[in-house]
CSV table of C-alpha atoms in Angstrom, one decimal:
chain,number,residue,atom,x,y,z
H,1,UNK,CA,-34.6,62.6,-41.0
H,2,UNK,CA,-32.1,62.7,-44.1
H,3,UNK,CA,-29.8,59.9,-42.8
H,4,UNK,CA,-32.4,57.6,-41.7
H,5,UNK,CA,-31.2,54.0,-42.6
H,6,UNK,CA,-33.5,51.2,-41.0
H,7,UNK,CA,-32.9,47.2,-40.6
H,8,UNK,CA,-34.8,44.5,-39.1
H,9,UNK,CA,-33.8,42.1,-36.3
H,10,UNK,CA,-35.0,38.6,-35.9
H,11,UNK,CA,-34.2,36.6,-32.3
H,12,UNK,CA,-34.5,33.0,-33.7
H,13,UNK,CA,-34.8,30.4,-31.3
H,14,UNK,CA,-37.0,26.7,-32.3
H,15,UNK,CA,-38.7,28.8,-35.0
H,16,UNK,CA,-36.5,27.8,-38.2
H,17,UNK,CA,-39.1,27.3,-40.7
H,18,UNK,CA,-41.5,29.6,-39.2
H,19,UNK,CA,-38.4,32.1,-39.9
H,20,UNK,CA,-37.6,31.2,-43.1
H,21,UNK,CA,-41.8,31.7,-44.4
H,22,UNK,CA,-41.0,34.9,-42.6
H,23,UNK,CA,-38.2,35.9,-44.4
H,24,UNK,CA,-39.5,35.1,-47.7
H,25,UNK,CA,-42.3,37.0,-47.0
H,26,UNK,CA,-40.6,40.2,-46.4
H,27,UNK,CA,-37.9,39.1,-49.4
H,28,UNK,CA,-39.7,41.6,-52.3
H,29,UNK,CA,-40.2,44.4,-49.2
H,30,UNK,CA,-36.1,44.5,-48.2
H,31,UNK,CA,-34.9,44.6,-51.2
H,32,UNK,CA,-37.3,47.2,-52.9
H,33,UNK,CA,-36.4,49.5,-49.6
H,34,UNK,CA,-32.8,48.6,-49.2
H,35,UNK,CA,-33.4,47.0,-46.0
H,36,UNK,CA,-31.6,44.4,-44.4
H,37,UNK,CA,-32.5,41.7,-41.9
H,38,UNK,CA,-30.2,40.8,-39.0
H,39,UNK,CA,-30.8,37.2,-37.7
H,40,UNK,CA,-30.1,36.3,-34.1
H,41,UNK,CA,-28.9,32.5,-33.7
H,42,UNK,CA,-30.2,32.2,-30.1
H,43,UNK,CA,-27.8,29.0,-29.8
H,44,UNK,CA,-30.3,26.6,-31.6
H,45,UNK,CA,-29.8,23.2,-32.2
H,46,UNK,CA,-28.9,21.7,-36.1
H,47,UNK,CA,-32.6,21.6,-37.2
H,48,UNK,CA,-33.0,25.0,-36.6
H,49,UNK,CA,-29.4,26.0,-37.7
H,50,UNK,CA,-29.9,24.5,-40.8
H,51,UNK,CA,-32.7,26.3,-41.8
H,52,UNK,CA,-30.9,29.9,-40.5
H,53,UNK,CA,-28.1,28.6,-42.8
H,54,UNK,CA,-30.8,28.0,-45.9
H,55,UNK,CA,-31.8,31.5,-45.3
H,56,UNK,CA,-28.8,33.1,-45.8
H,57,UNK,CA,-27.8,31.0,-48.8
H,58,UNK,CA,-31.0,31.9,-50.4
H,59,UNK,CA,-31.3,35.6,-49.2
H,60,UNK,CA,-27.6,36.8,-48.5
H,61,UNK,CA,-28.5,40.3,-50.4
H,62,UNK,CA,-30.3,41.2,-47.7
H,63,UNK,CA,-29.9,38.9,-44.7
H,64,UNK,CA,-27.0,38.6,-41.8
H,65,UNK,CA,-26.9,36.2,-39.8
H,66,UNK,CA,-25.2,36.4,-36.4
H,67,UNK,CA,-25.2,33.5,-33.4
H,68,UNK,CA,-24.9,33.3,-30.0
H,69,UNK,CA,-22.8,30.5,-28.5
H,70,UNK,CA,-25.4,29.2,-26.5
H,71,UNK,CA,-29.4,30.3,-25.6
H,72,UNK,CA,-29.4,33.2,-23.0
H,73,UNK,CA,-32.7,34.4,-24.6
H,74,UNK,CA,-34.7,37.1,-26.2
H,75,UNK,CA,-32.8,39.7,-24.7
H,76,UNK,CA,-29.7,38.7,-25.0
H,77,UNK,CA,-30.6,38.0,-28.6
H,78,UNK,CA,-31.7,41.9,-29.3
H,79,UNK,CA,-28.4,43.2,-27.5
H,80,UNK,CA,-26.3,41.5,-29.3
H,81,UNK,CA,-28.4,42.2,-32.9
H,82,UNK,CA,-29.0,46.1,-31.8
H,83,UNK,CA,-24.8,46.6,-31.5
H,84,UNK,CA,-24.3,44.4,-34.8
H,85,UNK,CA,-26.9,47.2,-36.0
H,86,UNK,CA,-25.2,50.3,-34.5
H,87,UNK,CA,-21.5,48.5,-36.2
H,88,UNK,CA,-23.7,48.3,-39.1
H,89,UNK,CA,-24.5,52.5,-39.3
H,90,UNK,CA,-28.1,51.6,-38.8
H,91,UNK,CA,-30.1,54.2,-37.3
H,92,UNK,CA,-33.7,52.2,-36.8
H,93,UNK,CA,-34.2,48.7,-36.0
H,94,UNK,CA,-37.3,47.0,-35.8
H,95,UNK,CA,-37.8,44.1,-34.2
H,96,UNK,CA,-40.1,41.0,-36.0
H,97,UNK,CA,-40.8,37.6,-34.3
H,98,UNK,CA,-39.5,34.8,-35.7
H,99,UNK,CA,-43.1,32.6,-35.4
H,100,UNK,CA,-44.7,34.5,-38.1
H,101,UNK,CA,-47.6,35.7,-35.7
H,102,UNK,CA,-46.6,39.5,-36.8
H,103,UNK,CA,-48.1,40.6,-39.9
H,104,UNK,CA,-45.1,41.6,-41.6
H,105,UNK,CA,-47.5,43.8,-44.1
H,106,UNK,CA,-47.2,46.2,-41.3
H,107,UNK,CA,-43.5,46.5,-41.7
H,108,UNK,CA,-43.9,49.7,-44.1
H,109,UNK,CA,-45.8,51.5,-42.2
H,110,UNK,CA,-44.2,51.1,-39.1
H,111,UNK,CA,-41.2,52.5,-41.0
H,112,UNK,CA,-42.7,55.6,-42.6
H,113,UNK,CA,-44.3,56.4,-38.7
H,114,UNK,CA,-40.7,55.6,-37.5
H,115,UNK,CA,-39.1,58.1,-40.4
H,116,UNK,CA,-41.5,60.9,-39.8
H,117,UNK,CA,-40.7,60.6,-35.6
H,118,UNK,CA,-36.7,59.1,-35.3
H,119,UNK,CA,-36.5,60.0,-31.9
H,120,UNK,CA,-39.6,57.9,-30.8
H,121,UNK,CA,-40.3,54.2,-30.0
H,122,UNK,CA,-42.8,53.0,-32.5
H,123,UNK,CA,-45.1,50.4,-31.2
H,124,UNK,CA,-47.4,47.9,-32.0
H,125,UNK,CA,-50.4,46.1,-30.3
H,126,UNK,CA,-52.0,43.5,-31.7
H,127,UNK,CA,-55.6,42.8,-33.3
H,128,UNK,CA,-56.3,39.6,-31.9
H,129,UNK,CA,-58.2,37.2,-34.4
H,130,UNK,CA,-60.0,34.1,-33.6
H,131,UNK,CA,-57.2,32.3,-33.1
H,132,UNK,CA,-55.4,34.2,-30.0
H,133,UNK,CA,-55.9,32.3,-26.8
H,134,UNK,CA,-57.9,33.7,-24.0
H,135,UNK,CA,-55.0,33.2,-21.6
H,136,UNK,CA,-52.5,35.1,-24.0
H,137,UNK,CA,-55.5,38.2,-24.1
H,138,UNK,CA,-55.7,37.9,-20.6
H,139,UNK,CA,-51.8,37.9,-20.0
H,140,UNK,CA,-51.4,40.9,-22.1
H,141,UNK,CA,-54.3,43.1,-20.0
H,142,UNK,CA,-52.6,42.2,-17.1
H,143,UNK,CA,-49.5,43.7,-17.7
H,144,UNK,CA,-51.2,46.7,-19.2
H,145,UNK,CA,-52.6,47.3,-15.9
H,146,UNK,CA,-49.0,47.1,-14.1
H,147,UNK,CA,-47.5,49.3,-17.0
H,148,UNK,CA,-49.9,51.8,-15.9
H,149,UNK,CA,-49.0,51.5,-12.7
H,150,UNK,CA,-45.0,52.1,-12.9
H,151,UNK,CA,-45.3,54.5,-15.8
H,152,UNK,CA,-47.7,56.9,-13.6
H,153,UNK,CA,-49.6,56.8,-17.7
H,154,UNK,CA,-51.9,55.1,-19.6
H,155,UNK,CA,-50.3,55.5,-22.9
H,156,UNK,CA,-48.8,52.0,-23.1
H,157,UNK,CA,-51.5,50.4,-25.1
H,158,UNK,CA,-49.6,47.3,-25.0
H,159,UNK,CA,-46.0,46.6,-23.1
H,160,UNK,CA,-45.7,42.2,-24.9
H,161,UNK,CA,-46.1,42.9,-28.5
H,162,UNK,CA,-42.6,42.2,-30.1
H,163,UNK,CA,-43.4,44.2,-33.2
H,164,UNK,CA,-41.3,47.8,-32.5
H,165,UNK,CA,-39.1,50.1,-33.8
H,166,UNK,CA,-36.4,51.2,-31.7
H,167,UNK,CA,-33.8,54.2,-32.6
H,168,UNK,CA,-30.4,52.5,-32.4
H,169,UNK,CA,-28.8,55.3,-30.5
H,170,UNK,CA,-30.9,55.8,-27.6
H,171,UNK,CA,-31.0,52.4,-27.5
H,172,UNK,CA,-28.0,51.2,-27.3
H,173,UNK,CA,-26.5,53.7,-25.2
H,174,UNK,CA,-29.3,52.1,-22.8
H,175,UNK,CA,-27.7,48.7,-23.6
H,176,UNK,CA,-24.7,49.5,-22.8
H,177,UNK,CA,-25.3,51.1,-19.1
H,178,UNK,CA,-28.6,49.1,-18.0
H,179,UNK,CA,-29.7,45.5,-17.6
H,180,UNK,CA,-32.8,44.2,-18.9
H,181,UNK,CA,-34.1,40.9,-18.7
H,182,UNK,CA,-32.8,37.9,-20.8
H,183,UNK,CA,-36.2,36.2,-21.2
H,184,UNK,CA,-39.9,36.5,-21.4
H,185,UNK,CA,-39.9,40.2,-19.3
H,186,UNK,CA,-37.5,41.5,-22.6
H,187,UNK,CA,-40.3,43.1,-24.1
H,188,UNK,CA,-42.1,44.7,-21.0
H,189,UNK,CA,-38.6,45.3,-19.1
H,190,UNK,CA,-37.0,47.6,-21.9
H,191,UNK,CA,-39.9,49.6,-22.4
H,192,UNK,CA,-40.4,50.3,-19.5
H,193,UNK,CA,-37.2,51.7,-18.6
H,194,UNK,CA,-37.0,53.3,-21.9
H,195,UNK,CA,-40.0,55.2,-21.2
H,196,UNK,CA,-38.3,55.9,-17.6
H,197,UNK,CA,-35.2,57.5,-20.1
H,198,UNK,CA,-37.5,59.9,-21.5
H,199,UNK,CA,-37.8,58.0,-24.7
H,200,UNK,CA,-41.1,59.3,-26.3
H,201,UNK,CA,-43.1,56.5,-28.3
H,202,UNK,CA,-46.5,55.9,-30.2
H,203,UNK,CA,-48.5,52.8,-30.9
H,204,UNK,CA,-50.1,51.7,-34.1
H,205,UNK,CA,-52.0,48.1,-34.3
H,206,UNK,CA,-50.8,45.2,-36.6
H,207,UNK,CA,-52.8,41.9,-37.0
H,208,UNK,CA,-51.5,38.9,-34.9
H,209,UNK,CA,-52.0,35.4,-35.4
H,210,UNK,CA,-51.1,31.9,-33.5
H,211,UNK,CA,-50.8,29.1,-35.5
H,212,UNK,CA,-52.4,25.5,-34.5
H,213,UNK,CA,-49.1,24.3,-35.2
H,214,UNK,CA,-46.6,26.8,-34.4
H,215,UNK,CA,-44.1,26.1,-31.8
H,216,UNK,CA,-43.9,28.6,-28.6
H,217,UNK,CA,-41.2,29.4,-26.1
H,218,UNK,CA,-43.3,30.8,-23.8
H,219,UNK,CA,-44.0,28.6,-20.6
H,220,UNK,CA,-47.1,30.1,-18.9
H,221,UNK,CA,-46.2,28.8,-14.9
H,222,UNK,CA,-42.3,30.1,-15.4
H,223,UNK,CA,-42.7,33.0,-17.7
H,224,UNK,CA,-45.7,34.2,-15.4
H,225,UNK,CA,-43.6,34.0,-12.4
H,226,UNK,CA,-40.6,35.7,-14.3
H,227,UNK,CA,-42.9,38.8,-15.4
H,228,UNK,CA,-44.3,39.2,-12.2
H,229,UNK,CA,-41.3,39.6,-10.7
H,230,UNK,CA,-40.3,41.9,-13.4
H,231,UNK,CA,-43.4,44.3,-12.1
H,232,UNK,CA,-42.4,43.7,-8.6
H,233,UNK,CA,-38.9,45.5,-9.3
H,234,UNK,CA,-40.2,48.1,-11.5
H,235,UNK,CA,-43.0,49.3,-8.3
H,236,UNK,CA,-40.2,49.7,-6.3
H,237,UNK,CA,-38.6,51.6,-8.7
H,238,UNK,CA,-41.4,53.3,-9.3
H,239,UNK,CA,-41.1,54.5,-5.7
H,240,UNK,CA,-37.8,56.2,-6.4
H,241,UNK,CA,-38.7,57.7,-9.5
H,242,UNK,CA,-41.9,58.9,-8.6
H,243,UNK,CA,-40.9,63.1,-8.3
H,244,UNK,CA,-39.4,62.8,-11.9
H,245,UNK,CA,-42.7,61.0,-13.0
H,246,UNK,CA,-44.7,63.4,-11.2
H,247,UNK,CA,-42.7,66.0,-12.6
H,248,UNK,CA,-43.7,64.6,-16.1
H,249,UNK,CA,-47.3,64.2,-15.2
H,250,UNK,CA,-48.1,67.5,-14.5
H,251,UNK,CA,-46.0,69.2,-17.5
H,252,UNK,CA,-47.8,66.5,-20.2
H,253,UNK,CA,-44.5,64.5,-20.8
């Protein structure tokens, strides 16, 4: 693709340090590749806005910084960052956590995957180390399973790893028409109904870690409750779509 012309997007919500390490990580990688970093201000509180306004101090070349005027959550977050993108002329965007569990290493050849295939959804999954929980391993198996289920396909290797590249077009012109969730069902819920779009997509593994001391947003009773409900709507759908997935099934799409 001759006018390929990626960025990155960072939702940042209670993860201000965390984001800045991440940052300052990927600070020699933007600006060897021309890349730039869209930050999401989730509507933090001063701690946190302090450090998003560090960031850009430090690394305006390469870093915009955008807020929200209050938290809706991750998905809010990436709708508003993907249209700042598509204002921006960005093509691809792939979206980084801002905990630092992603290993950002990965960023360049996530890229070069994305470059060689622009119409696809490059994803990751993550390789576990010792310090994953068993209930996070457990979640994401789970919803493996469901994705499974609704997709009529096991080609979702994993539908909760934030670490993906999405084209900005097909995207977007999603955003704009469809609803996805605003919380912890983001990740699984636009997927999903990507993959429903006819959005073609490939996964590739990248390392994940959980620090002892990082802070999480993720509240296992309500965020369990909230992605299960998320599955609930998408087997009905599934209901509905199932000629067209059929369709797909038997002609290998």
């Amino acid at each position: 693709m001759t006018n390929y012309k990626p960025a990155i997007l960072i939702p940042v919500y209670n993860h201000g340090k965390a984001c800045a390490q991440v940052v300052d990580g990927l600070e020699t990688f933007c600006k060897g590749n021309g890349i730039t970093i869209i930050l999401v201000d989730d509507g933090n509180a001063d701690e946190t806005k302090k450090y998003l306004s560090e960031i850009t101090e430090k690394h305006g070349e390469f870093v915009k910084l955008i807020a929200n005027d209050k938290n809706y959550g991750k998905g809010v977050a990436f709708r508003n960052g993907m249209m700042k993108a598509e204002e921006l002329g960005f093509t691809h965007v792939l979206q980084l956590d801002a905990d630092g569990q992603h290993d950002s290493s990965r960023c360049a050849f996530f890229f070069e995957k994305s470059r060689e295939n622009p119409e696809k959804l490059i994803c990751g999954y993550p390789e576990f180390d010792e310090s994953a929980p068993e209930h996070r391993k457990g979640g994401h198996r789970f919803a493996n399973g469901w994705c499974a289920i609704v997709t009529w396909s096991n080609g979702i290797v994993d539908s909760l790893c934030g670490f993906r590249i999405y084209p900005v077009k097909a995207t977007c012109d999603f955003l704009r028409k469809g609803h996805i969730d605003s919380r912890m069902g983001f990740d699984i819920d636009i997927l999903i109904k990507l993959i429903w779009k006819g959005v073609k997509y490939e996964f590739y593994p990248v390392k994940v870690t959980y620090p002892t001391d990082g802070v999480s947003n993720f509240h296992p009773f309500r965020d369990n409750v909230r992605i299960s409900w998320v599955f609930t709507k998408f087997f009905v759908g599934m209901i509905f779509r199932s000629p067209i997935l059929l369709w797909r099934k038997i002609n290998g799409r």
